[in-house]
Amino acid sequence: MRMYRVAAAAGFVCALLLVVNSARRAGFVPETALTHAIAPFGALTGLLAITGIYLLIRGTTGALGLVGYVLNSAGLAGAFAIEYTLHFVFPYLGGGTVSGLLAGGTGRAFLVTSVVLLAGVLTFSAAAIRSGVMPVVGVLLYAAGMVPGSLRNAVPLPVYLVGLVVAGIGVAWMAARLWSAGEGEDAGQGNAVVVPPRRSGVRPAG
């Protein structure tokens, strides 16, 4: 299915952006207009990748998968908005104005977004593992990396940056599986992923 390959490509781009953003924050990549401009799109491409993964695994994840996808998607959409604000709005405001915003409703909105993203990542990851379709190690890396990645203001900067890199590896791993599924279905070969229909009260192991 072409959608799987588009989502997989978005996942590879997401992984690259997460690594580049981490390297920029750590000082390994220079601070330029380009590196700042592309920074928010890690969350946006991640949202596209998660959508493709959910479409692949939804047949075996039931309500858990749906809840995880909704929360994870909402969190990533919020993360994109936060990154956009940090890179394209706050730099043009005075320090006092930014501090006032973070101390008020804007700060609370940022916190809610972090909580929603964290809950979504953990729920969606549990559903992805349960499906038996996604690579378990890749899913675990995504979940482990996104825990500090969701809590950017609550963990030390090095932990946050390492978390983003780990999450990027997990996303790339899952994206590779998604790409293979798309190629298999397009070719009509036996390596296409076949998701069995759910039966009442019965869920597949794994």
Coordinates of C-alpha atoms in Angstrom, one line a residue:
M1 CA 0.0 0.0 0.0
R2 CA 1.4 3.4 -1.0
M3 CA 0.2 4.9 2.3
Y4 CA 2.5 2.6 4.2
R5 CA 5.5 3.7 2.2
V6 CA 4.7 7.4 2.5
A7 CA 4.3 7.0 6.3
A8 CA 7.6 5.0 6.4
A9 CA 9.4 7.7 4.5
A10 CA 8.0 10.2 7.0
G11 CA 9.3 8.0 9.8
F12 CA 12.9 8.0 8.3
V13 CA 12.7 11.8 8.0
C14 CA 11.5 12.0 11.6
A15 CA 14.4 9.9 12.9
L16 CA 16.9 12.0 11.0
L17 CA 15.4 15.3 12.3
L18 CA 15.4 13.9 15.9
V19 CA 19.1 13.2 15.6
V20 CA 19.9 16.5 13.9
N21 CA 17.9 18.4 16.5
S22 CA 19.7 16.6 19.3
A23 CA 23.1 17.2 17.8
R24 CA 22.3 20.9 17.3
R25 CA 21.2 21.3 21.0
A26 CA 24.4 19.5 22.0
G27 CA 26.6 21.8 19.9
F28 CA 27.7 19.2 17.4
V29 CA 25.7 20.8 14.6
P30 CA 25.9 24.6 14.1
E31 CA 23.0 26.9 14.9
T32 CA 21.8 28.2 11.6
A33 CA 18.5 29.5 10.1
L34 CA 18.1 26.1 8.4
T35 CA 18.6 23.9 11.5
H36 CA 16.1 26.1 13.4
A37 CA 13.6 26.0 10.6
I38 CA 13.5 22.2 10.3
A39 CA 13.4 21.6 14.0
P40 CA 9.6 21.6 14.5
F41 CA 9.0 19.1 11.7
G42 CA 10.4 16.1 13.7
A43 CA 7.1 16.0 15.6
L44 CA 5.0 16.5 12.4
T45 CA 6.7 13.7 10.4
G46 CA 6.4 11.5 13.5
L47 CA 2.7 12.1 13.5
L48 CA 2.5 10.8 9.9
A49 CA 4.6 7.8 10.7
I50 CA 2.5 6.9 13.7
T51 CA -0.6 7.1 11.5
G52 CA 0.8 4.6 9.1
I53 CA 1.8 2.3 11.9
Y54 CA -1.6 2.4 13.4
L55 CA -3.3 1.6 10.0
L56 CA -1.0 -1.5 9.8
I57 CA -1.7 -2.8 13.3
R58 CA -5.2 -1.6 14.0
G59 CA -6.8 -5.0 13.2
T60 CA -5.3 -6.6 16.2
T61 CA -5.0 -3.8 18.8
G62 CA -8.7 -2.9 19.4
A63 CA -9.6 -0.1 21.8
L64 CA -6.1 0.0 23.2
G65 CA -4.6 0.8 19.8
L66 CA -7.2 3.4 19.1
V67 CA -6.8 5.2 22.4
G68 CA -3.0 5.0 22.1
Y69 CA -3.1 6.4 18.6
V70 CA -5.4 9.3 19.5
L71 CA -3.3 10.3 22.5
N72 CA 0.0 9.9 20.7
S73 CA -1.2 11.9 17.7
A74 CA -2.6 14.6 19.9
G75 CA 0.7 14.8 21.8
L76 CA 2.8 15.0 18.7
A77 CA 0.5 17.6 17.2
G78 CA 0.9 19.6 20.4
A79 CA 4.7 19.0 20.4
F80 CA 4.8 20.5 16.8
A81 CA 2.9 23.6 18.1
I82 CA 5.3 23.9 21.0
E83 CA 8.4 23.6 18.8
Y84 CA 7.0 26.1 16.3
T85 CA 6.4 28.5 19.1
L86 CA 9.8 28.1 20.6
H87 CA 11.6 28.6 17.3
F88 CA 9.4 31.1 15.5
V89 CA 7.5 33.1 18.2
F90 CA 9.4 33.3 21.5
P91 CA 12.7 34.6 19.9
Y92 CA 10.8 37.7 18.8
L93 CA 9.3 38.4 22.3
G94 CA 11.0 40.0 25.2
G95 CA 12.3 37.8 28.0
G96 CA 9.8 39.1 30.4
T97 CA 6.9 38.4 28.1
V98 CA 8.1 34.8 27.5
S99 CA 8.5 34.3 31.3
G100 CA 5.0 35.6 31.8
L101 CA 3.5 33.3 29.2
L102 CA 5.3 30.2 30.6
A103 CA 4.1 31.1 34.1
G104 CA 0.5 31.3 33.0
G105 CA -1.8 29.5 30.6
T106 CA 0.9 28.9 28.0
G107 CA 3.1 27.0 30.5
R108 CA 0.1 24.9 31.6
A109 CA -0.8 24.1 28.0
F110 CA 2.8 22.9 27.5
L111 CA 2.6 20.7 30.6
V112 CA -0.7 19.2 29.5
T113 CA 0.8 18.5 26.0
S114 CA 3.7 16.7 27.7
V115 CA 1.4 14.5 29.8
V116 CA -0.8 13.6 26.8
L117 CA 2.3 12.8 24.7
L118 CA 3.8 10.6 27.4
A119 CA 0.5 8.7 28.0
G120 CA 0.0 8.3 24.2
V121 CA 3.5 7.0 23.6
L122 CA 3.2 4.4 26.4
T123 CA -0.3 3.3 25.4
F124 CA 0.5 3.1 21.7
S125 CA 3.7 1.3 22.3
A126 CA 1.9 -1.3 24.4
A127 CA -0.6 -1.8 21.6
A128 CA 2.1 -2.0 18.9
I129 CA 3.9 -4.8 20.9
R130 CA 0.6 -6.6 21.5
S131 CA -0.1 -6.6 17.7
G132 CA 2.9 -8.8 17.0
V133 CA 3.5 -6.8 13.8
M134 CA 6.0 -4.2 14.8
P135 CA 9.6 -5.1 15.9
V136 CA 9.5 -5.3 19.7
V137 CA 13.0 -3.8 20.2
G138 CA 12.1 -0.9 17.9
V139 CA 8.9 -0.2 19.8
L140 CA 10.7 -0.4 23.1
L141 CA 13.4 2.1 21.9
Y142 CA 10.7 4.5 20.8
A143 CA 8.9 4.3 24.2
A144 CA 12.1 4.5 26.2
G145 CA 13.4 7.5 24.3
M146 CA 10.1 9.4 24.3
V147 CA 9.7 9.2 28.1
P148 CA 12.5 11.8 28.6
G149 CA 11.6 13.3 25.2
S150 CA 8.1 14.1 26.5
L151 CA 9.5 15.6 29.7
R152 CA 11.9 18.1 28.3
N153 CA 11.7 20.5 31.2
A154 CA 11.6 17.8 33.9
V155 CA 14.8 16.0 33.0
P156 CA 18.5 17.1 32.5
L157 CA 19.3 18.3 29.0
P158 CA 21.7 15.4 28.3
V159 CA 19.0 12.9 29.2
Y160 CA 16.5 14.7 27.0
L161 CA 18.8 14.7 24.0
V162 CA 19.9 11.1 24.4
G163 CA 16.2 10.2 24.7
L164 CA 15.4 11.9 21.3
V165 CA 18.2 9.9 19.6
V166 CA 17.0 6.6 21.1
A167 CA 13.5 7.5 20.0
G168 CA 14.7 8.3 16.6
I169 CA 16.4 4.8 16.3
G170 CA 13.1 3.2 17.4
V171 CA 11.1 5.2 14.8
A172 CA 13.5 4.3 12.0
W173 CA 13.2 0.6 13.0
M174 CA 9.5 0.7 12.9
A175 CA 9.5 2.7 9.7
A176 CA 11.6 0.0 8.0
R177 CA 9.0 -2.6 9.0
L178 CA 6.3 -0.3 7.6
W179 CA 8.2 0.1 4.4
S180 CA 8.5 -3.7 4.0
A181 CA 4.8 -4.1 4.5
G182 CA 4.0 -1.6 1.8
E183 CA 6.4 -3.2 -0.7
G184 CA 5.0 -6.6 0.0
E185 CA 1.4 -5.5 -0.5
D186 CA 2.2 -3.6 -3.7
A187 CA 4.0 -6.6 -5.1
G188 CA 1.2 -9.0 -4.1
Q189 CA 3.7 -11.4 -2.6
G190 CA 3.5 -13.6 0.4
N191 CA 5.7 -11.2 2.5
A192 CA 2.8 -8.8 2.8
V193 CA 1.6 -8.3 6.4
V194 CA -1.7 -10.1 6.9
V195 CA -3.6 -8.8 9.9
P196 CA -6.2 -11.3 11.1
P197 CA -9.6 -10.1 12.0
R198 CA -10.4 -9.8 15.6
R199 CA -12.7 -12.4 17.2
S200 CA -15.0 -11.7 20.0
G201 CA -13.1 -12.1 23.3
V202 CA -10.0 -13.5 21.6
R203 CA -6.8 -11.6 21.0
P204 CA -3.7 -12.9 19.3
A205 CA -0.7 -13.6 21.5
G206 CA 2.3 -11.3 21.6

